[in-house]
Coordinates of C-alpha atoms in Angstrom, one line a residue:
Chain A
X1 CA 70.2 37.2 12.5
X2 CA 69.3 40.5 10.8
X3 CA 67.3 43.0 12.9
X4 CA 64.0 44.6 12.3
X5 CA 65.7 47.7 10.8
X6 CA 66.8 45.3 8.0
X7 CA 63.7 43.1 7.7
X8 CA 61.1 45.8 7.4
X9 CA 62.8 47.8 4.6
X10 CA 63.7 44.6 2.8
X11 CA 60.1 43.4 2.8
X12 CA 58.9 46.8 1.5
X13 CA 61.6 46.6 -1.2
X14 CA 60.4 43.1 -2.2
X15 CA 56.8 44.4 -2.2
X16 CA 57.7 47.3 -4.6
X17 CA 59.4 44.9 -7.0
X18 CA 56.4 42.6 -7.0
X19 CA 54.0 45.5 -7.5
X20 CA 55.8 46.6 -10.7
X21 CA 56.1 43.0 -11.8
X22 CA 52.5 42.4 -11.2
X23 CA 51.4 45.5 -13.0
X24 CA 53.6 44.6 -16.0
X25 CA 51.9 41.1 -16.0
X26 CA 48.5 42.9 -16.3
X27 CA 49.4 44.3 -19.7
X28 CA 48.7 41.0 -21.4
X29 CA 45.6 38.8 -21.0
X30 CA 47.7 35.7 -20.6
X31 CA 49.8 36.8 -17.7
X32 CA 47.2 39.1 -16.1
X33 CA 46.0 36.7 -13.4
X34 CA 49.5 35.6 -12.2
X35 CA 50.5 39.3 -12.2
X36 CA 47.6 40.1 -9.9
X37 CA 48.5 37.2 -7.6
X38 CA 52.0 38.5 -7.2
X39 CA 50.7 42.0 -6.5
X40 CA 48.4 40.4 -3.8
X41 CA 51.4 38.6 -2.2
X42 CA 53.2 41.9 -2.2
X43 CA 50.3 43.6 -0.4
X44 CA 50.1 40.9 2.2
X45 CA 53.8 41.0 2.9
X46 CA 53.8 44.8 3.2
X47 CA 50.8 44.7 5.6
X48 CA 52.2 41.9 7.8
X49 CA 55.7 43.5 8.2
X50 CA 54.1 46.9 9.1
X51 CA 53.0 45.4 12.5
X52 CA 56.7 45.4 13.4
X53 CA 57.5 48.7 11.8
X54 CA 59.8 50.7 14.3
X55 CA 57.4 53.7 14.4
X56 CA 54.4 51.5 15.3
X57 CA 54.2 51.5 19.0
X58 CA 50.6 50.8 19.9
X59 CA 46.9 50.5 18.9
X60 CA 47.5 47.0 17.6
X61 CA 44.0 45.9 18.5
X62 CA 42.3 48.9 16.7
X63 CA 44.6 48.2 13.7
X64 CA 43.4 44.6 13.6
X65 CA 39.7 45.6 14.0
X66 CA 40.0 48.2 11.2
X67 CA 41.9 45.8 8.9
X68 CA 39.5 42.9 9.4
X69 CA 36.2 44.8 9.3
X70 CA 37.1 46.7 6.2
X71 CA 38.5 43.6 4.5
X72 CA 35.4 41.6 5.2
X73 CA 33.0 44.4 4.1
X74 CA 35.0 45.2 0.9
X75 CA 35.4 41.6 0.0
X76 CA 31.7 40.8 0.6
X77 CA 30.5 43.8 -1.4
X78 CA 32.9 43.3 -4.3
X79 CA 31.8 39.6 -4.4
X80 CA 28.1 40.2 -4.6
X81 CA 27.8 43.1 -7.1
X82 CA 26.9 42.3 -10.6
X83 CA 29.6 42.6 -13.3
X84 CA 27.7 45.5 -14.8
X85 CA 28.3 47.5 -11.5
X86 CA 32.0 47.1 -11.6
X87 CA 32.8 50.6 -12.7
X88 CA 31.2 52.2 -9.7
X89 CA 32.9 49.7 -7.4
X90 CA 36.3 50.8 -8.8
X91 CA 35.2 54.4 -8.1
X92 CA 34.2 53.5 -4.6
X93 CA 37.4 51.6 -3.7
X94 CA 39.5 54.2 -5.3
X95 CA 37.8 56.9 -3.2
X96 CA 38.6 54.9 -0.1
X97 CA 42.3 54.9 -1.0
X98 CA 42.1 58.7 -1.5
X99 CA 40.4 59.1 1.8
X100 CA 43.0 57.0 3.5
X101 CA 45.8 59.2 2.1
X102 CA 43.9 62.3 3.3
X103 CA 43.4 60.8 6.8
X104 CA 47.1 59.9 7.0
X105 CA 47.9 63.5 6.2
X106 CA 45.5 64.7 8.9
X107 CA 47.2 62.6 11.6
X108 CA 50.7 63.7 10.5
X109 CA 49.7 67.4 10.5
X110 CA 48.1 66.9 14.0
X111 CA 51.4 65.5 15.1
X112 CA 53.2 68.5 13.8
X113 CA 50.7 70.7 15.7
X114 CA 51.4 68.8 19.0
X115 CA 55.1 69.1 18.3
X116 CA 55.7 65.3 18.3
X117 CA 56.7 65.4 14.6
X118 CA 58.7 68.1 13.0
X119 CA 58.6 68.6 9.3
X120 CA 61.0 70.6 7.1
X121 CA 59.1 73.0 4.8
X122 CA 59.4 70.6 1.8
X123 CA 57.9 67.8 3.7
X124 CA 55.1 70.0 5.0
X125 CA 54.4 71.1 1.5
X126 CA 54.3 67.6 0.1
X127 CA 52.0 66.5 3.0
X128 CA 49.6 69.4 2.3
X129 CA 49.4 68.7 -1.4
X130 CA 48.9 65.0 -0.8
X131 CA 46.1 66.0 1.6
X132 CA 44.4 68.1 -1.1
X133 CA 44.8 65.5 -3.8
X134 CA 43.6 62.7 -1.6
X135 CA 40.6 64.6 -0.4
X136 CA 39.5 65.6 -3.9
X137 CA 40.0 62.0 -5.1
X138 CA 37.9 60.8 -2.1
X139 CA 34.9 63.1 -2.3
X140 CA 35.0 63.1 -6.1
X141 CA 35.1 59.3 -6.4
X142 CA 32.2 59.0 -4.0
X143 CA 30.1 61.4 -6.1
X144 CA 31.0 59.4 -9.2
X145 CA 30.0 56.2 -7.4
X146 CA 26.7 57.7 -6.3
X147 CA 26.0 58.8 -9.8
X148 CA 26.7 55.5 -11.5
X149 CA 24.8 53.7 -8.8
X150 CA 21.8 56.0 -9.6
X151 CA 21.7 57.5 -6.2
X152 CA 21.9 61.1 -7.4
X153 CA 21.2 63.2 -10.4
X154 CA 23.4 62.7 -13.4
X155 CA 24.7 66.2 -13.8
X156 CA 24.0 69.2 -11.7
X157 CA 24.8 72.7 -12.8
X158 CA 24.1 76.2 -11.6
X159 CA 25.0 79.6 -12.9
X160 CA 28.5 80.7 -12.1
X161 CA 29.6 77.2 -11.3
X162 CA 33.1 77.7 -12.7
X163 CA 33.6 80.8 -10.5
X164 CA 32.4 79.0 -7.4
X165 CA 34.7 76.1 -8.1
X166 CA 37.6 78.4 -8.6
X167 CA 36.9 80.3 -5.4
X168 CA 36.7 77.1 -3.4
X169 CA 39.9 75.8 -4.9
X170 CA 41.8 79.0 -4.3
X171 CA 40.4 79.2 -0.7
X172 CA 41.7 75.6 -0.2
X173 CA 45.2 76.7 -1.4
X174 CA 45.0 79.8 0.7
X175 CA 44.2 77.9 3.9
X176 CA 47.0 75.5 2.9
X177 CA 49.4 78.4 2.7
X178 CA 48.2 79.7 6.1
X179 CA 49.0 76.3 7.6
X180 CA 52.3 76.4 5.9
X181 CA 53.2 79.8 7.5
X182 CA 51.4 79.5 10.9
X183 CA 51.6 75.8 11.5
X184 CA 48.6 73.4 11.5
X185 CA 46.1 74.3 14.2
X186 CA 43.1 71.9 14.5
X187 CA 40.7 74.6 13.3
X188 CA 42.8 75.4 10.2
X189 CA 43.1 71.7 9.4
X190 CA 39.3 71.3 9.7
X191 CA 38.7 74.2 7.3
X192 CA 41.5 72.9 5.0
X193 CA 40.1 69.4 4.7
X194 CA 36.5 70.6 4.5
X195 CA 37.3 72.9 1.6
X196 CA 39.3 70.2 -0.3
X197 CA 36.4 67.8 0.1
X198 CA 33.9 70.4 -1.2
X199 CA 36.2 71.0 -4.1
X200 CA 36.1 67.4 -5.1
X201 CA 32.3 67.3 -4.9
X202 CA 32.0 70.5 -6.9
X203 CA 34.3 69.3 -9.6
X204 CA 32.4 66.1 -10.1
X205 CA 28.7 67.1 -9.9
X206 CA 28.5 68.7 -13.3
X207 CA 30.3 65.8 -15.1
X208 CA 28.1 63.2 -16.7
X209 CA 27.6 61.1 -19.7
X210 CA 30.5 59.4 -21.5
X211 CA 32.9 61.6 -19.5
X212 CA 32.4 59.5 -16.3
X213 CA 35.0 56.8 -17.1
X214 CA 37.6 59.5 -17.8
X215 CA 36.9 61.1 -14.5
X216 CA 37.1 57.8 -12.6
X217 CA 40.5 57.1 -14.2
X218 CA 41.7 60.6 -13.4
X219 CA 40.8 60.1 -9.7
X220 CA 42.5 56.8 -9.8
X221 CA 45.7 58.5 -10.9
X222 CA 45.2 61.3 -8.3
X223 CA 44.9 58.7 -5.5
X224 CA 48.1 57.1 -6.7
X225 CA 49.9 60.5 -6.6
X226 CA 48.5 61.2 -3.1
X227 CA 49.7 57.8 -1.9
X228 CA 53.2 58.5 -3.4
X229 CA 53.3 61.8 -1.5
X230 CA 52.3 60.1 1.8
X231 CA 55.2 57.6 1.1
X232 CA 57.6 60.6 1.1
X233 CA 56.1 62.1 4.3
X234 CA 56.2 58.7 6.1
X235 CA 59.6 57.8 4.6
X236 CA 58.3 54.5 3.1
X237 CA 59.8 54.2 -0.4
X238 CA 57.4 51.3 -1.3
X239 CA 54.5 53.7 -1.0
X240 CA 56.3 56.3 -3.1
X241 CA 57.0 53.8 -5.8
X242 CA 53.6 52.1 -5.9
X243 CA 51.8 55.4 -5.7
X244 CA 53.7 57.2 -8.4
X245 CA 53.7 54.2 -10.7
X246 CA 50.0 54.1 -10.5
X247 CA 49.8 57.9 -10.7
X248 CA 51.8 57.9 -14.0
X249 CA 50.1 54.9 -15.5
X250 CA 46.7 56.3 -14.5
X251 CA 47.5 59.7 -16.0
X252 CA 48.5 58.0 -19.3
X253 CA 45.4 55.9 -19.2
X254 CA 43.2 59.0 -18.6
X255 CA 44.8 60.7 -21.6
X256 CA 44.3 57.7 -23.8
X257 CA 40.6 57.7 -22.8
X258 CA 40.2 61.4 -23.4
X259 CA 41.9 61.0 -26.7
X260 CA 39.6 58.2 -27.7
X261 CA 36.8 60.8 -27.3
X262 CA 38.7 63.5 -29.1
X263 CA 38.3 65.8 -26.1
X264 CA 41.2 67.4 -24.3
X265 CA 41.1 66.5 -20.6
X266 CA 40.6 70.2 -19.6
X267 CA 37.4 70.1 -21.7
X268 CA 36.2 67.0 -19.8
X269 CA 36.8 68.7 -16.5
X270 CA 35.8 72.3 -17.0
X271 CA 33.6 72.8 -20.0
X272 CA 31.5 69.8 -19.1
X273 CA 29.5 67.3 -21.0
X274 CA 26.0 68.4 -21.9
X275 CA 26.8 72.1 -21.3
X276 CA 24.9 72.7 -24.5
X277 CA 22.1 70.6 -23.3
X278 CA 19.4 73.2 -23.8
X279 CA 20.6 74.0 -27.3
X280 CA 20.9 70.4 -28.2
X281 CA 17.5 69.5 -27.0
X282 CA 16.1 72.0 -29.5
X283 CA 18.6 70.7 -32.0
X284 CA 18.1 69.9 -35.7
X285 CA 16.4 66.5 -35.1
X286 CA 13.9 66.2 -38.0
X287 CA 11.6 63.5 -39.0
X288 CA 10.3 60.9 -36.7
X289 CA 11.4 57.7 -35.0
X290 CA 10.1 54.6 -36.8
X291 CA 9.7 51.5 -34.8
X292 CA 10.0 47.8 -35.8
X293 CA 8.9 44.7 -34.1
X294 CA 11.2 41.8 -33.1
X295 CA 9.8 39.4 -35.7
X296 CA 10.6 41.8 -38.6
X297 CA 14.0 42.6 -37.2
X298 CA 14.8 38.9 -36.9
X299 CA 13.8 38.3 -40.5
X300 CA 16.0 41.3 -41.6
X301 CA 19.0 39.9 -39.7
X302 CA 18.5 36.2 -40.6
X303 CA 18.5 37.0 -44.4
X304 CA 21.4 39.5 -44.1
X305 CA 24.9 38.7 -45.3
X306 CA 26.7 40.9 -42.8
X307 CA 25.6 42.0 -39.4
X308 CA 27.6 44.2 -37.0
X309 CA 26.5 44.3 -33.4
X310 CA 27.2 47.5 -31.4
X311 CA 26.8 47.0 -27.7
X312 CA 26.4 49.8 -25.2
X313 CA 25.4 50.4 -21.6
X314 CA 21.9 49.2 -22.3
X315 CA 23.3 45.7 -22.9
X316 CA 25.1 45.9 -19.6
X317 CA 22.0 47.1 -17.6
X318 CA 19.9 44.3 -19.1
X319 CA 22.6 41.7 -18.7
X320 CA 21.8 40.8 -22.3
X321 CA 25.3 39.7 -23.3
X322 CA 24.6 35.9 -23.0
X323 CA 21.4 36.2 -25.1
X324 CA 23.2 38.3 -27.7
X325 CA 25.9 35.7 -28.0
X326 CA 23.2 33.0 -28.4
X327 CA 21.7 35.2 -31.2
X328 CA 25.1 35.6 -32.8
X329 CA 25.7 31.8 -32.8
X330 CA 22.3 31.2 -34.3
X331 CA 22.9 33.8 -37.1
X332 CA 26.4 32.5 -37.8
X333 CA 25.0 29.0 -38.2
X334 CA 22.7 30.4 -40.9
X335 CA 25.7 31.7 -42.7
X336 CA 25.4 35.4 -41.6
X337 CA 28.7 37.0 -40.9
X338 CA 28.3 38.6 -37.5
X339 CA 31.0 40.8 -35.8
X340 CA 31.0 43.1 -32.8
X341 CA 32.1 46.8 -32.9
X342 CA 33.2 48.4 -29.7
X343 CA 33.6 52.1 -29.2
X344 CA 36.5 52.9 -26.9
X345 CA 34.2 54.5 -24.3
X346 CA 31.1 52.4 -24.8
X347 CA 29.5 51.6 -21.5
X348 CA 30.9 53.3 -18.4
X349 CA 34.5 52.5 -18.9
X350 CA 36.9 51.7 -21.7
X351 CA 36.9 47.9 -22.2
X352 CA 33.6 47.6 -20.2
X353 CA 31.9 45.9 -23.2
X354 CA 34.9 43.7 -23.8
X355 CA 34.7 42.4 -20.2
X356 CA 30.9 41.6 -20.6
X357 CA 31.3 40.0 -24.0
X358 CA 34.2 37.9 -22.6
X359 CA 31.9 36.9 -19.8
X360 CA 29.4 35.6 -22.3
X361 CA 32.1 33.7 -24.2
X362 CA 32.4 35.8 -27.3
X363 CA 35.8 35.1 -28.9
X364 CA 38.3 38.0 -29.2
X365 CA 38.6 37.6 -33.0
X366 CA 34.9 38.7 -33.5
X367 CA 35.4 41.9 -31.6
X368 CA 36.7 45.0 -33.4
X369 CA 37.8 48.5 -32.4
X370 CA 36.4 51.6 -33.9
X371 CA 39.3 52.2 -36.4
X372 CA 39.3 48.7 -37.6
X373 CA 35.6 48.4 -38.3
X374 CA 34.3 51.8 -39.3
X375 CA 35.1 51.3 -43.0
X376 CA 32.9 48.2 -43.0
X377 CA 29.6 49.8 -42.2
X378 CA 28.7 50.9 -45.7
X379 CA 28.8 47.3 -46.9
X380 CA 26.9 46.0 -43.9
X381 CA 23.3 44.9 -44.2
X382 CA 22.2 45.4 -40.6
X383 CA 23.9 47.3 -37.8
X384 CA 22.3 46.2 -34.5
X385 CA 22.8 48.8 -31.8
X386 CA 22.1 47.6 -28.3
X387 CA 21.5 50.3 -25.8
X388 CA 24.3 52.5 -27.1
X389 CA 23.6 56.1 -27.6
X390 CA 26.3 58.9 -27.7
X391 CA 28.9 56.6 -29.3
X392 CA 26.7 56.1 -32.4
X393 CA 25.2 59.6 -32.6
X394 CA 26.0 61.1 -36.1
X395 CA 25.6 64.6 -34.5
X396 CA 29.3 64.1 -33.6
X397 CA 30.0 64.3 -37.4
X398 CA 27.3 66.6 -38.6
X399 CA 26.2 69.1 -36.0
X400 CA 29.0 71.5 -34.9
X401 CA 26.8 72.9 -32.1
X402 CA 26.5 69.5 -30.4
X403 CA 28.5 69.0 -27.2
X404 CA 29.8 65.7 -28.7
X405 CA 30.9 67.3 -32.0
X406 CA 34.2 65.9 -33.1
X407 CA 34.1 62.8 -31.0
X408 CA 34.9 59.7 -33.2
X409 CA 31.8 57.6 -33.4
X410 CA 30.8 54.2 -34.9
X411 CA 29.3 55.1 -38.3
X412 CA 26.2 52.8 -37.9
X413 CA 24.1 55.3 -39.8
X414 CA 26.1 54.3 -42.9
X415 CA 24.9 50.7 -42.8
X416 CA 22.1 49.8 -45.1
X417 CA 19.8 49.2 -42.2
X418 CA 20.2 50.1 -38.6
X419 CA 18.2 48.6 -35.8
X420 CA 18.4 50.3 -32.4
X421 CA 17.3 48.4 -29.3
X422 CA 16.4 50.9 -26.7
X423 CA 14.3 50.9 -23.5
X424 CA 12.3 54.0 -24.2
X425 CA 12.1 57.2 -26.3
X426 CA 14.1 59.4 -23.9
X427 CA 17.6 60.7 -24.5
X428 CA 20.5 58.8 -23.1
X429 CA 22.8 59.3 -20.1
X430 CA 24.1 62.5 -21.5
X431 CA 20.7 64.0 -22.4
X432 CA 21.7 64.7 -26.0
X433 CA 19.2 64.1 -28.8
X434 CA 20.4 61.3 -31.0
X435 CA 20.1 62.1 -34.7
X436 CA 20.6 58.4 -35.6
X437 CA 17.1 57.6 -34.3
X438 CA 15.6 59.9 -36.9
X439 CA 17.5 58.6 -39.9
X440 CA 15.5 57.0 -42.8
X441 CA 17.3 53.7 -42.5
X442 CA 17.0 53.4 -38.7
X443 CA 14.3 51.4 -37.0
X444 CA 13.7 51.5 -33.2
X445 CA 13.1 48.2 -31.4
X446 CA 11.8 49.2 -28.0
X447 CA 12.2 47.0 -24.9
X448 CA 14.6 45.6 -22.4
X449 CA 17.7 44.4 -24.3
X450 CA 17.6 40.9 -22.8
X451 CA 13.9 40.3 -23.6
X452 CA 14.3 41.8 -27.1
X453 CA 17.3 39.5 -27.7
X454 CA 15.2 36.6 -26.6
X455 CA 12.4 37.7 -29.0
X456 CA 15.0 38.0 -31.8
X457 CA 16.3 34.5 -31.1
X458 CA 12.7 33.0 -31.2
X459 CA 12.1 35.1 -34.4
X460 CA 15.2 33.6 -36.1
X461 CA 14.4 30.1 -34.9
X462 CA 10.8 30.4 -36.3
X463 CA 12.3 30.8 -39.8
X464 CA 13.6 27.3 -39.5
Chain B
X1 CA 64.3 61.8 3.5
X2 CA 66.8 63.6 1.3
X3 CA 64.7 65.6 -1.2
X4 CA 66.8 64.9 -4.3
X5 CA 66.7 61.2 -3.7
X6 CA 63.0 61.3 -3.3
X7 CA 62.8 63.3 -6.6
X8 CA 64.8 60.6 -8.4
X9 CA 62.6 57.9 -7.0
X10 CA 59.5 59.8 -8.2
X11 CA 61.0 60.3 -11.6
X12 CA 62.0 56.7 -12.1
X13 CA 58.7 55.4 -10.8
X14 CA 56.8 57.7 -13.2
X15 CA 58.7 56.4 -16.2
X16 CA 58.1 52.8 -15.0
X17 CA 54.4 53.4 -14.7
X18 CA 54.2 54.9 -18.2
X19 CA 56.4 52.2 -19.8
X20 CA 54.5 49.3 -18.1
X21 CA 51.2 50.2 -19.6
X22 CA 52.2 52.0 -22.8
X23 CA 51.3 49.2 -25.2
X24 CA 48.3 47.7 -23.5
X25 CA 45.4 46.8 -25.7
X26 CA 42.1 48.7 -25.1
X27 CA 40.5 45.4 -24.0
X28 CA 42.6 45.4 -20.8
X29 CA 42.1 49.1 -19.9
X30 CA 39.3 48.4 -17.4
X31 CA 41.1 45.5 -15.6
X32 CA 44.3 47.5 -15.6
X33 CA 42.5 50.5 -14.1
X34 CA 41.1 48.2 -11.5
X35 CA 44.5 46.5 -10.9
X36 CA 46.3 49.8 -10.4
X37 CA 43.4 50.8 -8.1
X38 CA 44.3 47.8 -6.0
X39 CA 48.0 48.6 -6.0
X40 CA 47.5 52.1 -4.5
X41 CA 45.7 50.2 -1.7
X42 CA 49.3 50.0 -0.3
X43 CA 48.3 53.2 1.4
X44 CA 46.9 50.9 4.1
X45 CA 50.5 50.5 5.2
X46 CA 50.8 54.2 5.7
X47 CA 47.5 54.1 7.7
X48 CA 48.9 51.4 10.0
X49 CA 52.0 53.4 10.6
X50 CA 50.1 56.6 11.6
X51 CA 47.6 54.6 13.7
X52 CA 50.5 52.9 15.4
X53 CA 51.9 56.3 16.3
X54 CA 48.7 58.0 17.3
X55 CA 48.1 59.0 21.0
X56 CA 45.3 61.6 21.2
X57 CA 41.7 60.6 20.6
X58 CA 41.5 62.7 17.4
X59 CA 44.7 61.0 16.1
X60 CA 43.4 57.6 16.9
X61 CA 40.0 58.2 15.3
X62 CA 41.5 59.6 12.1
X63 CA 44.2 56.9 12.0
X64 CA 41.5 54.2 12.4
X65 CA 39.7 55.7 9.5
X66 CA 42.9 55.7 7.4
X67 CA 43.5 52.0 8.1
X68 CA 39.8 51.1 7.4
X69 CA 39.6 53.0 4.1
X70 CA 43.0 51.8 3.0
X71 CA 42.2 48.1 3.7
X72 CA 38.9 48.6 1.9
X73 CA 40.8 50.0 -1.1
X74 CA 43.2 47.0 -1.2
X75 CA 40.8 44.2 -0.6
X76 CA 37.9 45.6 -2.7
X77 CA 40.3 46.5 -5.5
X78 CA 41.8 43.0 -5.5
X79 CA 38.4 41.2 -5.6
X80 CA 37.0 43.4 -8.4
X81 CA 40.1 42.9 -10.5
X82 CA 40.2 39.2 -9.8
X83 CA 36.5 38.8 -10.9
X84 CA 37.2 40.7 -14.2
X85 CA 40.2 38.6 -15.0
X86 CA 38.3 35.4 -14.3
X87 CA 36.2 36.2 -17.3
X88 CA 39.1 36.7 -19.6
X89 CA 40.3 33.2 -18.7
X90 CA 37.0 31.6 -19.7
X91 CA 37.0 33.5 -23.0
X92 CA 40.5 32.2 -23.7
X93 CA 39.3 28.7 -23.3
X94 CA 36.5 29.3 -25.7
X95 CA 38.9 30.6 -28.3
X96 CA 41.0 27.5 -28.1
X97 CA 38.1 25.2 -28.7

């Protein structure tokens, strides 16, 4: 009968294998669900076996209370939120992971202070870095969550922000170095964690607009790395492997996303979206916005040969995806060729729109990526933009002073007609004026995307 | 743990992570981010270990927080991913019809 010193590591090893296998499964839509189930089994196994981990000697009751209460709360909240709110839920749960890694570091460092645990300098260094990264991921993710949830202003800037950020970050490292030299006293630890948390907040507050998904992905990668470092400190290889696998995968994903926007990551983090807000507001928008009513728009689309639908966050907010699919089916039955064009960062995350369209039942083969469909706009009769803004703003091509200049966009302005469904006249999430709305071939269709879609459906039906 | 061995583990894990998601279609980026978010919920195990070792009030409180946050990460991450993937399943069915 093998002892615990065999069973515990063996179970962690099995968990690590299953995590990688599960993540691999998630790289294809066909195997994604079974991959996720295997990863779930791994998690359950790892948690159960930890109750008999040799280092665990007490506090079982508290452990159970924490596990059960957090699980019930997280499960309940993840279950009730609307699909459109998923991005901020990822931010929230990711932040919790980062916070957990930071808290683990705090306990370990307190143990070092009381002399119960001794760490060689390397371990202490890894523990401290894990603490910084975890804290930044924690407070940064919570700010991202609050922004997406609409609980706080979209972007908040003040003069000398970069300098303040730098000072806070350097101060965090300095206190870290102090801990490294003098040992972790409670007061130093308090200052250390407080500074790291403030750094996470300061980095995130100025970031807004289409940059948000990139930042969430970055914090996801950071939490992974922090978890990996904690695995080293606690000598649990399963944590090291799972953490670093996620850290590496997340870093690559973040880069792919930044690349999709044609902005280097440093640009996303430090130069900030909407830095040129004031200039852009006074930008070269000439002409006026021309509106159209739903009946006329319906006629235009019903007699078109080719329609391309470009969904954006507005569709998500209005939960309009089902109505849009109904409209698509109606138009298709009249012989109109309808396809969907999805910008890599449309919505609040890459793939956000794909998820929603999939929910409504739109088949994959009608949905196209930016590179595949951009050449088709000049031969398209109607481009229907639903609550998308920055990703269709021609300023990215035309106006070198615009903060989004150089970002690849969907060239809807090249279509013969462009109809934009929008809630009101204001600028979008990023606060940048959209030149598209002032083009001669653009018509604005104001209203909630779901109601407008319904009006378009009735309009097309009325044509018989 | 021996530092060099740890470095090897980190190196191999990093390559694994990159290889596993290198050729993923954009459509799966969000579920994948969510799935990897779930996987680093394994941090709950670390939380349990430190809470299991904690003696002073401060250690117990912080350890409790570690377990609570870690469990929230794992469970919330799982449910969110599961809900996203549910939708892809239904769209697969539509395609076949």
